[in-house]
Coordinates of C-alpha atoms and ligand atoms in Angstrom, one line a residue:
M1354 CA 182.9 -76.4 44.7
L1355 CA 184.5 -79.4 46.3
D1356 CA 181.6 -80.4 48.4
T1357 CA 180.2 -83.0 46.0
R1358 CA 183.5 -84.6 45.4
W1359 CA 184.3 -84.7 49.1
T1360 CA 181.0 -86.3 49.9
R1361 CA 181.3 -88.9 47.2
L1362 CA 184.9 -89.7 48.4
A1363 CA 183.5 -90.1 51.9
A1364 CA 180.8 -92.4 50.6
L1365 CA 183.4 -94.6 48.9
A1366 CA 185.7 -94.6 51.9
A1367 CA 183.0 -95.4 54.3
A1368 CA 182.3 -98.7 52.5
A1369 CA 184.8 -100.0 55.0
G1370 CA 182.2 -99.5 57.7
L1371 CA 182.0 -97.5 60.9
T1372 CA 183.9 -97.8 64.2
A1373 CA 182.1 -97.4 67.4
C1374 CA 182.5 -94.0 69.0
T1375 CA 184.1 -94.2 72.4
G1376 CA 183.1 -90.6 73.1
D1377 CA 184.9 -88.4 75.6
R1378 CA 181.9 -87.3 77.6
G1379 CA 179.8 -90.3 78.0
T1380 CA 176.7 -89.0 76.2
D1381 CA 175.6 -88.8 72.6
G1382 CA 175.5 -85.1 72.9
T1383 CA 171.7 -85.0 73.4
A1384 CA 171.7 -85.1 77.1
A1385 CA 170.3 -81.6 77.5
T1386 CA 167.4 -82.2 75.3
G1387 CA 167.3 -85.9 75.8
A1388 CA 166.1 -85.5 79.3
V1389 CA 162.9 -84.1 78.0
A1390 CA 162.5 -86.6 75.1
D1391 CA 160.2 -88.9 77.1
V1392 CA 157.7 -86.2 78.0
S1393 CA 158.0 -84.8 74.5
E1394 CA 156.0 -87.6 73.2
I1395 CA 153.0 -86.5 75.2
A1396 CA 151.2 -83.7 73.7
S1397 CA 149.9 -81.2 76.3
A1398 CA 146.2 -80.9 76.6
E1399 CA 146.2 -77.1 76.3
S1400 CA 143.7 -76.0 73.6
M1401 CA 145.1 -74.6 70.3
E1402 CA 143.1 -71.4 70.8
A1403 CA 144.7 -70.9 74.2
R1404 CA 148.2 -71.4 72.7
L1405 CA 147.5 -68.9 69.9
A1406 CA 146.3 -66.3 72.4
K1407 CA 149.8 -66.2 73.9
F1408 CA 150.9 -64.3 70.8
A1409 CA 149.5 -60.8 70.7
P1410 CA 148.9 -59.7 67.1
V1411 CA 150.9 -56.6 66.2
T1412 CA 151.0 -54.9 62.8
L1413 CA 154.5 -53.5 61.9
T1414 CA 154.1 -50.6 59.7
F1415 CA 156.4 -47.8 58.4
D1416 CA 156.3 -44.5 56.6
E1417 CA 155.7 -45.5 53.0
S1418 CA 156.6 -42.0 51.7
L1419 CA 160.2 -42.8 52.4
L1420 CA 160.2 -45.1 49.5
D1421 CA 160.4 -43.7 45.9
E1422 CA 159.9 -45.9 43.0
N1423 CA 163.5 -47.4 43.0
R1424 CA 163.3 -48.1 46.7
R1425 CA 160.0 -49.8 46.2
T1426 CA 161.6 -52.1 43.6
V1427 CA 164.4 -52.9 46.1
V1428 CA 162.0 -53.6 49.0
K1429 CA 159.6 -55.6 46.8
N1430 CA 162.4 -57.9 45.6
L1431 CA 163.8 -58.2 49.1
V1432 CA 160.4 -59.3 50.3
E1433 CA 160.1 -61.8 47.5
A1434 CA 163.6 -63.2 48.1
S1435 CA 162.7 -63.4 51.8
D1436 CA 159.7 -65.6 51.0
E1437 CA 161.9 -68.0 49.1
L1438 CA 164.1 -68.3 52.2
D1439 CA 161.0 -68.8 54.3
R1440 CA 160.2 -71.9 52.3
I1441 CA 163.7 -73.2 52.7
F1442 CA 163.6 -72.6 56.4
E1443 CA 160.5 -74.7 56.7
L1444 CA 162.5 -77.6 55.4
Q1445 CA 165.4 -76.8 57.7
A1446 CA 163.1 -76.8 60.7
W1447 CA 161.6 -80.2 59.7
R1448 CA 161.7 -82.3 56.6
G1449 CA 158.0 -83.1 57.3
N1450 CA 157.0 -79.6 56.5
A1451 CA 157.4 -80.6 52.8
D1452 CA 154.3 -82.8 53.2
P1453 CA 151.9 -81.0 55.6
A1454 CA 148.9 -82.9 54.2
S1455 CA 150.0 -86.0 56.0
W1456 CA 149.9 -84.5 59.5
L1457 CA 148.2 -81.1 59.6
P1458 CA 144.5 -81.0 60.7
A1459 CA 142.4 -80.0 57.7
G1460 CA 139.1 -79.4 59.5
D1461 CA 137.2 -76.1 59.4
D1462 CA 136.5 -76.0 63.2
A1463 CA 138.1 -73.3 65.4
E1464 CA 140.6 -75.7 66.9
S1465 CA 141.9 -77.0 63.5
R1466 CA 142.1 -73.4 62.2
A1467 CA 144.1 -72.4 65.3
A1468 CA 146.3 -75.5 64.9
R1469 CA 147.2 -74.5 61.4
E1470 CA 147.8 -70.9 62.5
Y1471 CA 150.0 -72.1 65.3
V1472 CA 152.0 -74.4 63.0
R1473 CA 152.6 -71.3 60.9
I1474 CA 154.0 -69.6 64.0
M1475 CA 156.1 -72.5 65.1
V1476 CA 157.1 -73.6 61.6
G1477 CA 156.2 -77.2 62.5
P1478 CA 154.2 -79.2 65.0
W1479 CA 156.3 -78.6 68.1
D1480 CA 155.6 -75.9 70.6
Q1481 CA 158.6 -73.8 71.5
L1482 CA 156.6 -72.4 74.5
D1483 CA 156.0 -76.0 75.7
D1484 CA 159.6 -77.2 75.8
G1485 CA 159.3 -78.4 72.2
R1486 CA 156.5 -80.9 72.9
P1487 CA 154.3 -81.7 69.9
F1488 CA 150.9 -80.1 69.7
I1489 CA 149.5 -82.2 66.9
D1490 CA 148.2 -85.7 67.6
G1491 CA 150.4 -88.4 66.2
V1492 CA 153.5 -86.4 65.8
G1493 CA 156.6 -87.7 67.7
P1494 CA 159.4 -85.8 69.4
R1495 CA 161.2 -83.1 67.5
P1496 CA 164.3 -84.5 65.7
T1497 CA 167.3 -83.1 67.6
G1498 CA 169.1 -82.1 64.4
A1499 CA 165.9 -80.6 62.9
G1500 CA 165.8 -80.8 59.1
S1501 CA 169.6 -80.7 58.7
Y1502 CA 170.3 -84.4 59.6
P1503 CA 168.6 -87.7 59.1
E1504 CA 166.0 -87.8 61.9
D1505 CA 167.5 -90.9 63.6
M1506 CA 171.1 -89.8 63.4
T1507 CA 172.8 -89.6 66.8
A1508 CA 175.7 -87.4 67.7
A1509 CA 177.7 -90.6 68.4
E1510 CA 177.2 -91.9 64.9
F1511 CA 178.1 -88.5 63.4
E1512 CA 181.2 -88.1 65.6
A1513 CA 182.4 -91.6 64.9
F1514 CA 182.2 -91.0 61.2
V1515 CA 184.0 -87.7 61.5
A1516 CA 186.7 -89.2 63.6
Q1517 CA 187.3 -91.9 61.1
Y1518 CA 187.2 -89.6 58.0
P1519 CA 188.7 -86.4 59.3
E1520 CA 189.2 -85.2 55.7
V1521 CA 185.4 -84.7 55.3
A1522 CA 185.0 -83.1 58.8
D1523 CA 184.9 -79.6 57.4
K1524 CA 182.1 -80.4 55.0
L1525 CA 180.0 -82.3 57.5
T1526 CA 180.4 -79.7 60.2
S1527 CA 180.0 -76.7 57.8
Y1528 CA 177.4 -74.1 58.5
Y1529 CA 176.2 -74.4 55.0
T1530 CA 175.5 -78.1 54.3
V1531 CA 172.7 -80.6 54.9
V1532 CA 173.7 -84.0 56.3
G1533 CA 172.4 -87.2 54.9
R1534 CA 173.3 -90.9 54.6
Y1535 CA 174.6 -92.6 51.5
G1536 CA 174.8 -96.3 52.3
D1537 CA 177.0 -96.5 55.4
A1538 CA 178.5 -93.1 54.8
I1539 CA 177.4 -89.8 56.1
V1540 CA 177.4 -87.2 53.4
A1541 CA 177.1 -83.4 53.2
T1542 CA 175.2 -81.6 50.5
P1543 CA 175.8 -77.9 50.2
Y1544 CA 172.9 -75.6 50.6
S1545 CA 173.3 -74.4 47.0
E1546 CA 172.5 -77.9 45.8
A1547 CA 170.0 -79.0 48.5
Y1548 CA 167.9 -75.8 48.0
R1549 CA 168.9 -74.9 44.4
D1550 CA 165.6 -73.8 43.0
R1551 CA 164.6 -71.5 45.8
L1552 CA 168.1 -70.0 46.1
T1553 CA 168.3 -69.4 42.4
A1554 CA 165.0 -67.5 42.6
A1555 CA 166.1 -65.5 45.6
A1556 CA 169.4 -64.7 44.0
E1557 CA 167.6 -63.4 41.0
N1558 CA 165.5 -61.1 43.3
L1559 CA 168.6 -59.8 44.9
R1560 CA 170.2 -58.9 41.6
I1561 CA 167.1 -57.0 40.5
A1562 CA 167.2 -55.2 43.9
A1563 CA 170.9 -54.5 43.4
A1564 CA 170.3 -52.9 40.0
A1565 CA 167.6 -50.6 41.5
A1566 CA 169.6 -49.7 44.6
E1567 CA 170.8 -46.1 44.6
N1568 CA 173.3 -46.9 47.4
A1569 CA 176.5 -48.5 46.1
S1570 CA 177.4 -50.4 49.3
L1571 CA 173.9 -51.9 49.3
A1572 CA 174.1 -52.9 45.6
K1573 CA 177.5 -54.5 46.3
F1574 CA 176.2 -56.5 49.3
L1575 CA 173.1 -57.7 47.3
E1576 CA 175.2 -58.8 44.3
E1577 CA 177.6 -60.7 46.4
R1578 CA 174.9 -62.3 48.5
A1579 CA 173.2 -63.4 45.3
D1580 CA 176.5 -65.1 44.4
A1581 CA 176.8 -66.7 47.8
F1582 CA 173.4 -68.3 47.5
L1583 CA 174.7 -70.2 44.5
T1584 CA 178.3 -70.9 45.7
D1585 CA 178.0 -71.3 49.5
E1586 CA 180.9 -68.8 49.8
Y1587 CA 179.5 -66.2 52.2
Y1588 CA 182.7 -64.6 53.5
E1589 CA 182.8 -61.7 51.0
S1590 CA 179.2 -60.8 51.3
E1591 CA 179.4 -60.9 55.1
V1592 CA 182.2 -58.4 54.9
S1593 CA 180.1 -56.2 52.6
W1594 CA 177.2 -56.4 54.9
M1595 CA 179.5 -55.1 57.7
R1596 CA 180.4 -52.2 55.4
L1597 CA 176.9 -51.1 54.4
S1598 CA 176.8 -47.3 54.9
D1599 CA 174.4 -44.4 54.3
N1600 CA 171.8 -46.9 53.3
L1601 CA 168.1 -46.4 54.2
I1602 CA 167.1 -49.9 53.3
D1603 CA 168.9 -52.3 55.6
P1604 CA 168.6 -56.0 54.7
T1605 CA 170.0 -58.9 56.7
I1606 CA 169.3 -61.9 54.5
G1607 CA 170.9 -65.4 54.4
P1608 CA 171.8 -68.4 56.5
Y1609 CA 172.8 -67.1 60.0
E1610 CA 171.9 -68.6 63.3
V1611 CA 172.5 -72.2 64.4
Y1612 CA 169.8 -72.5 67.1
E1613 CA 167.7 -75.0 65.1
D1614 CA 170.5 -77.6 65.1
A1615 CA 170.2 -78.9 68.7
L1616 CA 172.4 -81.9 67.7
F1617 CA 175.6 -79.9 67.3
G1618 CA 174.8 -76.2 66.7
Y1619 CA 176.5 -76.3 63.3
K1620 CA 173.8 -75.7 60.7
A1621 CA 172.8 -72.1 59.8
S1622 CA 169.2 -71.4 59.3
F1623 CA 167.9 -69.1 56.5
E1624 CA 166.2 -65.9 57.6
S1625 CA 165.6 -62.4 56.6
Y1626 CA 165.1 -59.0 58.3
I1627 CA 164.3 -56.1 56.1
G1628 CA 164.6 -52.8 58.0
L1629 CA 164.6 -49.1 57.3
R1630 CA 167.6 -47.5 59.1
D1631 CA 167.2 -44.5 61.4
P1632 CA 170.5 -42.6 61.0
V1633 CA 170.1 -40.3 64.0
E1634 CA 169.4 -43.1 66.5
S1635 CA 172.1 -45.3 65.0
E1636 CA 174.7 -42.6 65.4
R1637 CA 173.7 -41.9 69.0
L1638 CA 174.3 -45.5 69.9
E1639 CA 177.5 -45.8 67.9
S1640 CA 179.0 -43.3 70.2
L1641 CA 179.1 -46.1 72.7
V1642 CA 181.5 -48.2 70.5
V1643 CA 184.6 -46.2 71.7
Y1644 CA 184.1 -47.9 75.1
L1645 CA 184.3 -51.4 73.7
P1646 CA 188.0 -51.9 74.2
S1647 CA 187.7 -50.9 77.8
L1648 CA 184.7 -53.2 78.2
E1649 CA 186.8 -56.2 76.9
E1650 CA 189.5 -55.1 79.3
N1651 CA 187.1 -55.1 82.2
L1652 CA 185.7 -58.6 81.5
P1653 CA 185.8 -60.6 84.8
I1654 CA 188.3 -63.2 83.5
P1655 CA 192.1 -63.5 83.4
D1656 CA 193.8 -61.4 80.7
E1657 CA 195.0 -64.4 78.8
H1658 CA 191.4 -65.0 77.6
K1659 CA 190.7 -61.5 76.5
Y1660 CA 190.9 -60.1 72.9
L1661 CA 192.6 -56.9 73.7
D1662 CA 193.6 -56.2 70.1
R1663 CA 190.3 -57.0 68.5
A1664 CA 189.0 -54.7 65.8
F1665 CA 186.0 -52.9 67.4
T1666 CA 184.5 -51.1 64.4
S1667 CA 181.2 -52.5 65.5
P1668 CA 178.6 -50.6 63.5
I1669 CA 175.1 -50.2 65.0
S1670 CA 171.9 -50.0 63.0
V1671 CA 168.7 -48.9 64.6
V1672 CA 166.0 -49.9 62.2
T1673 CA 162.2 -50.1 61.8
L1674 CA 161.5 -53.7 60.8
I1675 CA 159.3 -53.9 57.8
Y1676 CA 159.6 -57.6 57.0
G1677 CA 160.8 -60.8 58.6
A1678 CA 161.0 -64.3 57.2
G1679 CA 162.5 -67.7 57.8
E1680 CA 163.9 -68.3 61.3
A1681 CA 163.3 -64.6 62.0
R1682 CA 159.5 -65.1 62.0
K1683 CA 159.5 -68.4 64.0
G1684 CA 158.0 -68.4 67.5
T1685 CA 159.3 -65.7 69.7
Q1686 CA 160.4 -62.6 67.9
T1687 CA 163.9 -61.2 67.8
I1688 CA 164.3 -57.7 69.1
A1689 CA 168.0 -57.2 68.1
F1690 CA 170.8 -59.3 66.7
N1691 CA 174.5 -59.3 66.3
L1692 CA 176.0 -60.7 63.2
P1693 CA 177.8 -62.2 61.3
N1694 CA 178.7 -65.3 63.2
D1695 CA 181.8 -66.1 61.1
P1696 CA 184.7 -65.6 63.5
R1697 CA 187.0 -64.6 60.6
V1698 CA 184.8 -61.6 59.8
R1699 CA 184.3 -60.8 63.5
E1700 CA 188.0 -60.7 64.0
E1701 CA 188.7 -58.5 61.0
E1702 CA 185.6 -56.3 60.9
G1703 CA 184.0 -56.6 64.3
S1704 CA 180.3 -57.4 64.3
K1705 CA 177.2 -55.3 63.6
K1706 CA 174.3 -54.9 65.9
V1707 CA 170.9 -54.3 64.5
M1708 CA 168.3 -53.0 66.9
L1709 CA 164.7 -53.5 65.8
R1710 CA 163.2 -50.4 67.5
N1711 CA 159.6 -50.9 66.6
V1712 CA 159.7 -54.5 67.8
I1713 CA 161.4 -53.5 71.1
D1714 CA 158.8 -50.8 71.7
A1715 CA 155.9 -53.2 71.0
K1716 CA 157.3 -55.9 73.4
F1717 CA 157.9 -53.4 76.2
V1718 CA 154.4 -52.1 76.1
T1719 CA 152.6 -55.4 75.4
I1720 CA 154.7 -57.7 77.6
L1721 CA 157.5 -56.5 79.8
K1722 CA 155.8 -53.7 81.6
P1723 CA 152.7 -55.8 82.4
I1724 CA 154.9 -58.6 83.6
A1725 CA 156.9 -56.3 85.9
E1726 CA 153.6 -55.0 87.3
M1727 CA 152.6 -58.5 88.3
V1728 CA 155.8 -60.1 89.5
L1729 CA 158.0 -57.3 91.0
D1730 CA 157.5 -55.3 94.1
E1731 CA 155.5 -52.2 93.2
D1732 CA 158.2 -49.7 93.8
Q1733 CA 160.6 -51.5 91.5
A1734 CA 157.9 -52.2 88.8
A1735 CA 157.1 -48.5 88.8
R1736 CA 160.8 -47.6 87.9
L1737 CA 160.7 -49.7 84.8
T1738 CA 160.8 -47.6 81.6
V1739 CA 161.6 -48.5 78.0
D1740 CA 165.0 -46.7 78.1
P1741 CA 167.0 -49.1 80.4
Y1742 CA 165.3 -52.0 78.5
F1743 CA 166.4 -50.7 75.1
T1744 CA 169.9 -50.0 76.5
R1745 CA 170.2 -53.4 78.0
V1746 CA 169.1 -55.0 74.7
L1747 CA 171.8 -53.0 73.0
M1748 CA 174.4 -54.1 75.5
H1749 CA 173.3 -57.7 75.1
E1750 CA 174.1 -57.4 71.4
L1751 CA 177.4 -55.6 72.0
A1752 CA 178.3 -58.3 74.6
H1753 CA 178.0 -61.0 71.9
G1754 CA 181.0 -59.3 70.4
L1755 CA 183.0 -59.4 73.7
G1756 CA 184.8 -62.4 75.2
P1757 CA 186.3 -65.5 73.6
D1758 CA 185.6 -66.5 70.0
Y1759 CA 188.1 -69.3 70.1
V1760 CA 189.2 -71.7 72.9
T1761 CA 192.3 -70.2 74.4
G1762 CA 195.4 -71.8 73.0
H1763 CA 193.5 -73.5 70.2
P1764 CA 193.4 -70.9 67.3
D1765 CA 191.4 -73.3 65.1
L1766 CA 188.7 -74.3 67.6
T1767 CA 185.8 -71.9 67.9
V1768 CA 183.9 -71.8 71.2
N1769 CA 180.8 -72.7 69.2
K1770 CA 182.4 -76.0 67.9
A1771 CA 183.8 -76.8 71.3
L1772 CA 180.5 -76.4 73.2
R1773 CA 178.3 -77.7 70.3
D1774 CA 174.7 -78.2 71.4
L1775 CA 175.3 -76.2 74.7
Y1776 CA 176.7 -73.2 73.0
S1777 CA 173.6 -71.3 72.1
A1778 CA 172.1 -71.2 75.6
L1779 CA 175.4 -70.4 77.2
E1780 CA 176.2 -67.7 74.7
E1781 CA 172.8 -66.0 75.3
A1782 CA 173.2 -66.1 79.0
K1783 CA 176.7 -64.7 78.6
A1784 CA 175.4 -61.8 76.4
D1785 CA 172.9 -60.9 79.1
V1786 CA 175.2 -60.9 82.1
V1787 CA 178.2 -59.5 80.3
G1788 CA 175.9 -56.8 79.0
T1789 CA 174.6 -55.8 82.4
H1790 CA 178.1 -56.1 83.9
S1791 CA 179.4 -53.8 81.2
L1792 CA 176.7 -51.2 81.8
G1793 CA 178.0 -51.2 85.4
V1794 CA 181.5 -50.5 84.0
L1795 CA 180.1 -47.6 82.0
A1796 CA 178.2 -46.3 84.9
A1797 CA 181.4 -46.3 87.0
Q1798 CA 183.0 -44.3 84.2
G1799 CA 180.2 -41.8 84.3
V1800 CA 178.6 -42.7 81.0
Y1801 CA 175.3 -43.6 82.9
T1802 CA 174.0 -42.5 86.2
E1803 CA 174.0 -44.8 89.2
E1804 CA 170.2 -44.5 89.2
F1805 CA 170.0 -45.6 85.6
Q1806 CA 172.2 -48.6 86.5
E1807 CA 169.7 -49.6 89.3
E1808 CA 167.0 -49.5 86.7
V1809 CA 169.1 -51.8 84.5
Y1810 CA 169.3 -54.3 87.4
I1811 CA 165.5 -54.1 87.9
D1812 CA 164.9 -54.5 84.2
H1813 CA 167.3 -57.5 84.1
V1814 CA 165.3 -59.3 86.8
A1815 CA 161.9 -58.5 85.2
D1816 CA 163.1 -59.5 81.8
M1817 CA 164.1 -63.0 82.9
F1818 CA 160.4 -63.7 83.6
R1819 CA 159.6 -62.5 80.1
C1820 CA 162.2 -64.7 78.5
V1821 CA 161.9 -68.0 80.5
R1822 CA 158.4 -68.1 79.1
F1823 CA 160.0 -68.9 75.7
G1824 CA 160.6 -72.4 77.1
A1825 CA 163.6 -74.0 78.8
E1826 CA 164.5 -75.8 75.5
E1827 CA 165.0 -72.5 73.6
A1828 CA 168.4 -70.9 73.8
H1829 CA 167.3 -67.6 75.2
G1830 CA 164.7 -69.2 77.5
K1831 CA 167.3 -71.6 78.9
G1832 CA 169.8 -68.8 79.1
C1833 CA 167.4 -66.7 81.2
L1834 CA 166.5 -69.6 83.5
I1835 CA 170.1 -70.3 84.5
Q1836 CA 170.7 -66.6 85.1
F1837 CA 167.6 -66.3 87.3
N1838 CA 168.6 -69.4 89.4
Y1839 CA 172.2 -68.2 89.7
L1840 CA 171.1 -64.7 91.0
W1841 CA 168.5 -66.4 93.2
E1842 CA 171.1 -68.8 94.7
N1843 CA 173.4 -65.8 95.4
G1844 CA 170.8 -63.7 97.1
A1845 CA 170.6 -61.1 94.4
I1846 CA 166.9 -61.8 93.9
D1847 CA 164.6 -61.5 96.9
Y1848 CA 161.2 -63.0 97.3
D1849 CA 158.4 -62.1 99.6
D1850 CA 156.3 -65.2 100.6
E1851 CA 153.3 -63.1 101.5
T1852 CA 153.0 -60.9 98.4
T1853 CA 154.6 -63.6 96.2
R1854 CA 156.6 -60.8 94.5
F1855 CA 160.2 -60.5 93.7
R1856 CA 162.8 -57.8 93.8
A1857 CA 166.3 -57.1 92.6
V1858 CA 168.6 -56.8 95.6
I1859 CA 170.5 -53.8 94.2
D1860 CA 173.5 -54.1 96.5
L1861 CA 174.2 -57.8 95.6
M1862 CA 173.4 -57.5 91.8
P1863 CA 176.8 -56.2 90.7
G1864 CA 178.8 -58.9 92.4
A1865 CA 176.5 -61.8 91.4
I1866 CA 176.3 -60.6 87.8
S1867 CA 180.1 -60.3 87.4
D1868 CA 180.7 -63.6 89.1
M1869 CA 178.3 -65.3 86.8
A1870 CA 179.8 -63.5 83.8
G1871 CA 183.3 -64.7 84.8
Q1872 CA 182.1 -68.3 85.1
L1873 CA 180.4 -68.3 81.7
L1874 CA 183.3 -66.6 80.0
L1875 CA 185.7 -69.1 81.4
L1876 CA 183.6 -72.1 80.3
Q1877 CA 183.8 -70.6 76.8
A1878 CA 187.5 -69.7 77.0
T1879 CA 188.4 -73.2 78.0
G1880 CA 185.9 -74.9 75.7
D1881 CA 184.9 -76.9 78.8
Y1882 CA 182.0 -79.0 77.5
A1883 CA 181.5 -81.0 80.7
G1884 CA 181.7 -77.9 82.8
A1885 CA 179.1 -76.2 80.6
E1886 CA 176.9 -79.2 80.9
A1887 CA 177.2 -79.2 84.7
F1888 CA 176.5 -75.5 84.9
L1889 CA 173.4 -75.8 82.7
E1890 CA 172.1 -78.7 84.7
R1891 CA 172.8 -77.1 88.1
Y1892 CA 170.9 -73.9 87.2
G1893 CA 168.4 -75.3 84.7
T1894 CA 165.5 -76.2 87.0
M1895 CA 162.6 -73.9 87.8
T1896 CA 162.1 -73.0 91.4
P1897 CA 158.5 -73.3 92.8
E1898 CA 158.5 -69.5 93.3
M1899 CA 159.2 -68.9 89.7
L1900 CA 156.7 -71.5 88.5
G1901 CA 154.1 -69.8 90.7
A1902 CA 154.8 -66.4 89.1
L1903 CA 154.7 -67.9 85.6
E1904 CA 151.3 -69.5 86.4
R1905 CA 149.9 -66.1 87.5
L1906 CA 151.0 -64.6 84.2
D1907 CA 149.5 -67.4 82.2
G1908 CA 146.5 -66.3 80.1
V1909 CA 146.9 -62.7 81.5
V1910 CA 150.0 -61.4 79.8
P1911 CA 150.8 -62.6 76.3
V1912 CA 154.1 -64.3 75.9
D1913 CA 155.1 -62.6 72.7
I1914 CA 154.0 -60.7 69.8
R1915 CA 153.0 -62.0 66.4
P1916 CA 153.8 -59.5 63.7
T1917 CA 152.0 -59.0 60.4
Y1918 CA 153.8 -56.7 58.0
A1919 CA 152.0 -53.8 56.4
V1920 CA 154.5 -53.9 53.6
K1921 CA 152.7 -56.8 52.0
E1922 CA 149.6 -54.8 51.6
M1923 CA 151.5 -51.8 50.4
M1924 CA 153.3 -53.8 47.8
E1925 CA 150.0 -54.6 46.1
T1926 CA 149.6 -51.0 45.0
W1927 CA 153.2 -50.4 44.0
Ligands
ZN450 ZN1 171.6 -62.8 71.9

């Protein structure tokens, strides 16, 4: 490991002092969130019990008889490793989570109890559903870099240092380091050092699980992932995760998404999803993968930005989620994901989609259908079924694997690094619109009926009401808001003043969706930070009509589900 040597060298070199950052975009990179920083200091008056009620409790269970004794050993150890990562994630979310006694209400009244419960959901004192405002008295705004940077570090300071000491840029911008200060220098500590005790324990659990695993590909992944926890070298285990096959137990465990790092979008958060794979459903969906090259070809951008020779192996796992931890359990619940994020792996192996079938079903019944019934014209709401929803979720995930990974003409510059803090929201919006656009391409090829595609458009509009409720500061929420406003501006969403209900204008949806897809893909292909910023700003404000609809949903339809996992109770008898 070079990290320590690198960082110490940087510390010595930095004794010469910092130069001022001229910046090439006139901001310190926090413009998007900075605009909210002033109001973020004011805690909203909403009661803790009302906040808690927005999350409908759901118990996620599974068929215990699928697990023989060996499998139970595997699952039990995966759950225990997940809990270690959960503690690490608390620190990644906010360093203050290490010392909750200094800020967490300790009282035994209902409000204090609800506050503690809500802190558990939000993994800290900021409400994701309230644009990140604090909900605990005396707590300031959320640090932009969460727990991965010193709380007062600005993007300008960081960028100036990186510009002056380019030899440490890789370490400082790595997915797997924590950033700190050492005198005048900015230093990077690898995760394996920063979180050594927990990662050592988690690695030990993974090795026990590997030894009990009957499936060779699973054992290989777990062994390599255990190594990665201690070396920060994730590449090999990411590849093995892609090559898991014929496994019932389907773990996704490690540092993955960069959403928490609103400063730059560099730092990967620890999380874990433990699933049981449904081989029949998985194969049914994998039959769609043969169409991926044609979907890349049909992206609404010039050919020079397409990846026509990309490896589209793209495995799909449909799983029953039995346990989630770390970022996976924070706030709004993930229904599907597309990993890994490492572009080297994606280029060579494609990426894998994991669909959390029981979570998708629970959200459709508890949230999306009731929302549609309140905000859409009745005839359109009636057409909404779980199938187009499930298919669109799948296409969203497949679409994360379509389009530019690198800025065109800059083979070393990933889109993620070019768009930094704006990347996550833009990428989520892209996945949505490219997904719906691509389903249109498939419908035109006869894979789906035209009627089904209409239901997809209706579902797309209904779903934006579901996901803007995640808050305009959250990547998916912001991604939904800009889509809604774009479709609204282009007439693809209609509104009736009298009924105060919306409808998808089916005739205009295909054009508006592919126009927007083209614009988002081009911003990514060109790594156009200023353009992305302008796009997010232009479409990032809620219209009064949408606000009105959200107010009507408030307190009536829950915003999300709050899972508890039956496996914990089962484990006690194993
Ligand atoms: Zn996504």
